[in-house]
mmCIF file of C-alpha atoms in Angstrom:
data_model
loop_
_atom_site.group_PDB
_atom_site.id
_atom_site.type_symbol
_atom_site.label_atom_id
_atom_site.label_comp_id
_atom_site.label_asym_id
_atom_site.label_seq_id
_atom_site.Cartn_x
_atom_site.Cartn_y
_atom_site.Cartn_z
ATOM 1 C CA UNK A 21 95.783 89.096 133.885
ATOM 2 C CA UNK A 22 94.149 86.902 136.642
ATOM 3 C CA UNK A 23 97.388 85.621 138.178
ATOM 4 C CA UNK A 24 96.574 82.521 140.250
ATOM 5 C CA UNK A 25 92.922 81.402 140.230
ATOM 6 C CA UNK A 26 91.434 78.705 142.530
ATOM 7 C CA UNK A 27 88.150 76.977 142.147
ATOM 8 C CA UNK A 28 85.966 76.397 143.976
ATOM 9 C CA UNK A 29 86.300 79.055 146.673
ATOM 10 C CA UNK A 30 84.001 77.316 149.171
ATOM 11 C CA UNK A 31 82.984 73.728 149.496
ATOM 12 C CA UNK A 32 81.261 71.593 152.177
ATOM 13 C CA UNK A 33 81.868 67.858 151.984
ATOM 14 C CA UNK A 34 80.667 64.867 154.026
ATOM 15 C CA UNK A 35 83.204 62.477 155.393
ATOM 16 C CA UNK A 36 84.215 59.971 152.701
ATOM 17 C CA UNK A 37 83.325 62.134 149.703
ATOM 18 C CA UNK A 38 85.830 63.066 147.078
ATOM 19 C CA UNK A 39 86.606 66.279 145.371
ATOM 20 C CA UNK A 40 89.200 68.141 143.317
ATOM 21 C CA UNK A 41 90.500 71.674 143.758
ATOM 22 C CA UNK A 42 91.701 73.339 140.602
ATOM 23 C CA UNK A 43 94.497 75.932 140.466
ATOM 24 C CA UNK A 44 95.263 77.726 137.243
ATOM 25 C CA UNK A 45 97.970 80.357 136.651
ATOM 26 C CA UNK A 46 98.521 82.506 133.595
ATOM 27 C CA UNK A 47 102.049 83.761 134.407
ATOM 28 C CA UNK A 48 103.882 80.826 132.709
ATOM 29 C CA UNK A 49 105.415 79.880 135.994
ATOM 30 C CA UNK A 50 107.259 76.570 136.237
ATOM 31 C CA UNK A 51 106.680 75.858 139.871
ATOM 32 C CA UNK A 52 103.277 75.398 141.575
ATOM 33 C CA UNK A 53 102.355 74.584 145.189
ATOM 34 C CA UNK A 54 99.410 73.595 147.399
ATOM 35 C CA UNK A 55 99.459 74.759 150.932
ATOM 36 C CA UNK A 56 96.962 74.334 153.754
ATOM 37 C CA UNK A 57 96.387 77.042 156.361
ATOM 38 C CA UNK A 58 95.149 76.113 159.801
ATOM 39 C CA UNK A 59 94.834 78.355 162.948
ATOM 40 C CA UNK A 60 98.113 78.308 164.967
ATOM 41 C CA UNK A 61 99.814 76.155 162.315
ATOM 42 C CA UNK A 62 100.596 78.695 159.644
ATOM 43 C CA UNK A 63 100.918 77.422 156.113
ATOM 44 C CA UNK A 64 102.055 73.897 155.477
ATOM 45 C CA UNK A 65 103.127 72.509 152.190
ATOM 46 C CA UNK A 66 100.993 69.597 150.902
ATOM 47 C CA UNK A 67 102.422 68.889 147.426
ATOM 48 C CA UNK A 68 104.337 70.855 144.854
ATOM 49 C CA UNK A 69 105.453 70.622 141.170
ATOM 50 C CA UNK A 70 108.585 71.848 139.580
ATOM 51 C CA UNK A 71 107.257 71.511 136.034
ATOM 52 C CA UNK A 72 104.587 69.944 133.778
ATOM 53 C CA UNK A 73 104.266 66.275 134.494
ATOM 54 C CA UNK A 74 106.127 66.336 137.837
ATOM 55 C CA UNK A 75 104.901 66.342 141.424
ATOM 56 C CA UNK A 76 106.513 65.885 144.771
ATOM 57 C CA UNK A 77 105.483 65.557 148.373
ATOM 58 C CA UNK A 78 105.609 68.324 150.778
ATOM 59 C CA UNK A 79 105.286 68.409 154.538
ATOM 60 C CA UNK A 80 101.716 67.067 154.893
ATOM 61 C CA UNK A 81 100.891 64.942 151.805
ATOM 62 C CA UNK A 82 98.863 62.115 153.363
ATOM 63 C CA UNK A 83 95.293 62.023 152.146
ATOM 64 C CA UNK A 84 95.890 64.152 149.120
ATOM 65 C CA UNK A 85 96.926 63.525 145.498
ATOM 66 C CA UNK A 86 97.940 66.025 142.864
ATOM 67 C CA UNK A 87 98.471 66.137 139.090
ATOM 68 C CA UNK A 88 100.147 68.614 136.734
ATOM 69 C CA UNK A 89 99.137 67.511 133.305
ATOM 70 C CA UNK A 90 99.399 71.060 131.939
ATOM 71 C CA UNK A 91 101.920 73.685 132.877
ATOM 72 C CA UNK A 92 99.234 76.236 133.844
ATOM 73 C CA UNK A 93 97.091 73.867 136.043
ATOM 74 C CA UNK A 94 97.787 72.099 139.281
ATOM 75 C CA UNK A 95 95.010 69.891 140.707
ATOM 76 C CA UNK A 96 94.639 68.847 144.324
ATOM 77 C CA UNK A 97 92.431 65.796 145.028
ATOM 78 C CA UNK A 98 90.933 64.429 148.156
ATOM 79 C CA UNK A 99 89.869 60.817 147.487
ATOM 80 C CA UNK A 100 88.093 60.271 150.837
ATOM 81 C CA UNK A 101 87.615 63.459 152.757
ATOM 82 C CA UNK A 102 88.103 63.469 156.539
ATOM 83 C CA UNK A 103 87.162 66.132 159.117
ATOM 84 C CA UNK A 104 90.936 66.733 159.673
ATOM 85 C CA UNK A 105 91.099 68.069 156.138
ATOM 86 C CA UNK A 106 88.886 71.009 156.997
ATOM 87 C CA UNK A 107 91.099 73.908 156.183
ATOM 88 C CA UNK A 108 91.789 76.767 153.934
ATOM 89 C CA UNK A 109 93.769 75.683 150.848
ATOM 90 C CA UNK A 110 96.104 77.995 148.980
ATOM 91 C CA UNK A 111 97.644 77.453 145.639
ATOM 92 C CA UNK A 112 100.753 79.317 144.680
ATOM 93 C CA UNK A 113 103.173 79.573 141.762
ATOM 94 C CA UNK A 114 106.728 80.886 141.212
ATOM 95 C CA UNK A 115 109.258 81.247 138.540
ATOM 96 C CA UNK A 116 112.032 78.634 138.690
ATOM 97 C CA UNK A 117 114.588 81.443 138.810
ATOM 98 C CA UNK A 118 112.994 83.030 141.892
ATOM 99 C CA UNK A 119 111.330 80.513 144.078
ATOM 100 C CA UNK A 120 111.261 82.914 146.984
ATOM 101 C CA UNK A 121 108.503 84.995 145.556
ATOM 102 C CA UNK A 122 105.348 82.940 145.544
ATOM 103 C CA UNK A 123 102.130 84.309 143.896
ATOM 104 C CA UNK A 124 99.123 83.070 145.794
ATOM 105 C CA UNK A 125 95.536 82.414 144.885
ATOM 106 C CA UNK A 126 92.718 83.714 146.997
ATOM 107 C CA UNK A 127 92.218 80.470 148.858
ATOM 108 C CA UNK A 128 89.635 77.707 148.943
ATOM 109 C CA UNK A 129 87.743 77.122 152.206
ATOM 110 C CA UNK A 130 86.856 73.430 152.656
ATOM 111 C CA UNK A 131 84.744 72.088 155.397
ATOM 112 C CA UNK A 132 84.370 68.361 155.943
ATOM 113 C CA UNK A 133 81.478 67.282 158.169
ATOM 114 C CA UNK B 19 115.171 69.993 160.583
ATOM 115 C CA UNK B 20 114.006 73.260 159.132
ATOM 116 C CA UNK B 21 111.727 75.245 161.284
ATOM 117 C CA UNK B 22 110.355 78.794 161.444
ATOM 118 C CA UNK B 23 108.987 80.072 164.767
ATOM 119 C CA UNK B 24 106.908 83.166 165.307
ATOM 120 C CA UNK B 25 106.353 83.312 169.062
ATOM 121 C CA UNK B 26 103.515 85.856 169.043
ATOM 122 C CA UNK B 27 100.101 84.933 167.685
ATOM 123 C CA UNK B 28 98.814 88.439 168.170
ATOM 124 C CA UNK B 29 100.622 91.736 168.537
ATOM 125 C CA UNK B 30 98.535 94.864 169.281
ATOM 126 C CA UNK B 31 100.039 98.298 169.243
ATOM 127 C CA UNK B 32 98.845 101.929 168.973
ATOM 128 C CA UNK B 33 99.273 104.039 165.910
ATOM 129 C CA UNK B 34 102.675 105.679 165.910
ATOM 130 C CA UNK B 35 104.281 103.108 168.211
ATOM 131 C CA UNK B 36 107.255 101.028 167.123
ATOM 132 C CA UNK B 37 106.534 97.446 166.106
ATOM 133 C CA UNK B 38 108.739 94.421 166.047
ATOM 134 C CA UNK B 39 107.409 91.046 164.792
ATOM 135 C CA UNK B 40 109.701 88.218 165.903
ATOM 136 C CA UNK B 41 110.871 85.355 163.721
ATOM 137 C CA UNK B 42 113.393 82.688 164.684
ATOM 138 C CA UNK B 43 114.507 79.963 162.417
ATOM 139 C CA UNK B 44 116.336 76.602 162.540
ATOM 140 C CA UNK B 45 118.472 75.619 159.602
ATOM 141 C CA UNK B 46 121.917 74.243 159.317
ATOM 142 C CA UNK B 47 122.791 75.686 155.850
ATOM 143 C CA UNK B 48 122.506 79.119 154.275
ATOM 144 C CA UNK B 49 118.884 80.063 154.294
ATOM 145 C CA UNK B 50 116.962 82.781 152.503
ATOM 146 C CA UNK B 51 114.425 84.515 154.766
ATOM 147 C CA UNK B 52 111.259 86.232 153.708
ATOM 148 C CA UNK B 53 108.310 88.138 155.159
ATOM 149 C CA UNK B 54 104.901 87.620 153.649
ATOM 150 C CA UNK B 55 101.831 89.696 154.494
ATOM 151 C CA UNK B 56 98.075 89.058 154.144
ATOM 152 C CA UNK B 57 95.846 92.134 154.462
ATOM 153 C CA UNK B 58 92.181 91.692 155.141
ATOM 154 C CA UNK B 59 90.387 90.328 151.985
ATOM 155 C CA UNK B 60 93.620 90.240 150.008
ATOM 156 C CA UNK B 61 95.985 87.609 148.891
ATOM 157 C CA UNK B 62 99.096 86.604 150.688
ATOM 158 C CA UNK B 63 101.975 88.510 149.082
ATOM 159 C CA UNK B 64 105.675 88.937 149.487
ATOM 160 C CA UNK B 65 106.629 91.904 151.665
ATOM 161 C CA UNK B 66 110.466 91.685 151.695
ATOM 162 C CA UNK B 67 113.379 89.311 151.558
ATOM 163 C CA UNK B 68 116.619 89.559 153.396
ATOM 164 C CA UNK B 69 118.877 89.586 150.329
ATOM 165 C CA UNK B 70 117.263 92.672 149.023
ATOM 166 C CA UNK B 71 118.082 94.666 152.122
ATOM 167 C CA UNK B 72 115.373 97.168 151.294
ATOM 168 C CA UNK B 73 112.609 98.936 153.174
ATOM 169 C CA UNK B 74 109.097 98.173 152.051
ATOM 170 C CA UNK B 75 106.250 100.296 153.424
ATOM 171 C CA UNK B 76 108.577 101.406 156.166
ATOM 172 C CA UNK B 77 109.338 97.851 157.232
ATOM 173 C CA UNK B 78 112.879 96.473 157.513
ATOM 174 C CA UNK B 79 114.222 93.099 158.541
ATOM 175 C CA UNK B 80 117.882 92.106 159.253
ATOM 176 C CA UNK B 81 119.011 88.594 159.145
ATOM 177 C CA UNK B 82 121.055 87.764 162.315
ATOM 178 C CA UNK B 83 122.691 84.423 161.703
ATOM 179 C CA UNK B 84 124.190 84.434 165.268
ATOM 180 C CA UNK B 85 120.755 84.512 166.840
ATOM 181 C CA UNK B 86 119.092 82.795 163.892
ATOM 182 C CA UNK B 87 116.452 85.543 163.709
ATOM 183 C CA UNK B 88 114.800 87.654 161.122
ATOM 184 C CA UNK B 89 112.689 90.105 163.019
ATOM 185 C CA UNK B 90 110.409 92.551 161.115
ATOM 186 C CA UNK B 91 110.465 96.114 162.338
ATOM 187 C CA UNK B 92 108.781 99.443 161.744
ATOM 188 C CA UNK B 93 109.474 102.585 163.751
ATOM 189 C CA UNK B 94 106.010 104.057 163.511
ATOM 190 C CA UNK B 95 103.059 101.713 162.990
ATOM 191 C CA UNK B 96 100.084 102.800 160.877
ATOM 192 C CA UNK B 97 96.511 101.484 160.972
ATOM 193 C CA UNK B 98 96.857 100.139 157.496
ATOM 194 C CA UNK B 99 99.678 97.875 158.673
ATOM 195 C CA UNK B 100 97.097 95.713 160.446
ATOM 196 C CA UNK B 101 97.437 92.309 158.786
ATOM 197 C CA UNK B 102 98.657 88.756 159.181
ATOM 198 C CA UNK B 103 102.397 88.440 158.828
ATOM 199 C CA UNK B 104 104.276 85.172 158.019
ATOM 200 C CA UNK B 105 108.037 84.627 158.169
ATOM 201 C CA UNK B 106 109.301 82.099 155.677
ATOM 202 C CA UNK B 107 112.497 80.244 155.007
ATOM 203 C CA UNK B 108 113.915 78.700 151.894
ATOM 204 C CA UNK B 109 116.976 76.509 152.224
ATOM 205 C CA UNK B 110 119.665 75.804 149.708
ATOM 206 C CA UNK B 111 118.881 72.883 147.437
ATOM 207 C CA UNK B 112 115.280 72.829 148.625
ATOM 208 C CA UNK B 113 113.721 72.866 145.225
ATOM 209 C CA UNK B 114 111.799 75.975 145.747
ATOM 210 C CA UNK B 115 109.971 74.961 148.902
ATOM 211 C CA UNK B 116 109.177 77.682 151.413
ATOM 212 C CA UNK B 117 108.625 76.804 155.098
ATOM 213 C CA UNK B 118 106.379 79.250 156.809
ATOM 214 C CA UNK B 119 106.020 80.198 160.466
ATOM 215 C CA UNK B 120 102.689 80.136 162.264
ATOM 216 C CA UNK B 121 101.975 83.738 161.570
ATOM 217 C CA UNK B 122 101.566 86.821 163.664
ATOM 218 C CA UNK B 123 98.478 88.973 163.546
ATOM 219 C CA UNK B 124 99.361 92.575 163.890
ATOM 220 C CA UNK B 125 96.591 94.971 165.090
ATOM 221 C CA UNK B 126 97.327 98.641 165.027
ATOM 222 C CA UNK B 127 94.832 100.656 167.092
ATOM 223 C CA UNK B 128 93.970 104.309 166.388
#
């Protein structure tokens, strides 16, 4: 039972390159989230999804796109990476009945040069 | 606007001393408040929530609506309590979104 798995765990990009972070959960959770963690800023919500085929913007959505084609997967895409997107990205999931308890992945550290 | 503020970036105490991690929030409705913890090399995880009114690992937190605070307390800190602590808020009709504070790093020295 892996819980929430993120790939890759580390990545270095050049400005302008694109990439996709994959989040997979095996708990049959309806809700999934992408957060970014920056020093002194805490965790900020980028995008989230309340079910398969749905996505919604969070607090800091600009520069990112997401897709939830399958219930267990939530993809975060950077079309043209910028140095400001250097961060640690966390995926999380929760049951619809208890959205206060988020189950987090281990994080993906992204550096944009 | 919803906001969660943790005024201390770093809190350093000695083993056995009391500890209080401060959390203040701004929300006009009826919020749910949570504390999450991230130990070194572990995933961020839920520590406790105000509606449970329970003590986890010796930690308690009381929601004070008058002062809009949800401080985390422990009477006797242990070295294994050293971690990053995040206060979080969920508002009614917010569709499951949690708003996190900036986090406080707790360091318990021997």
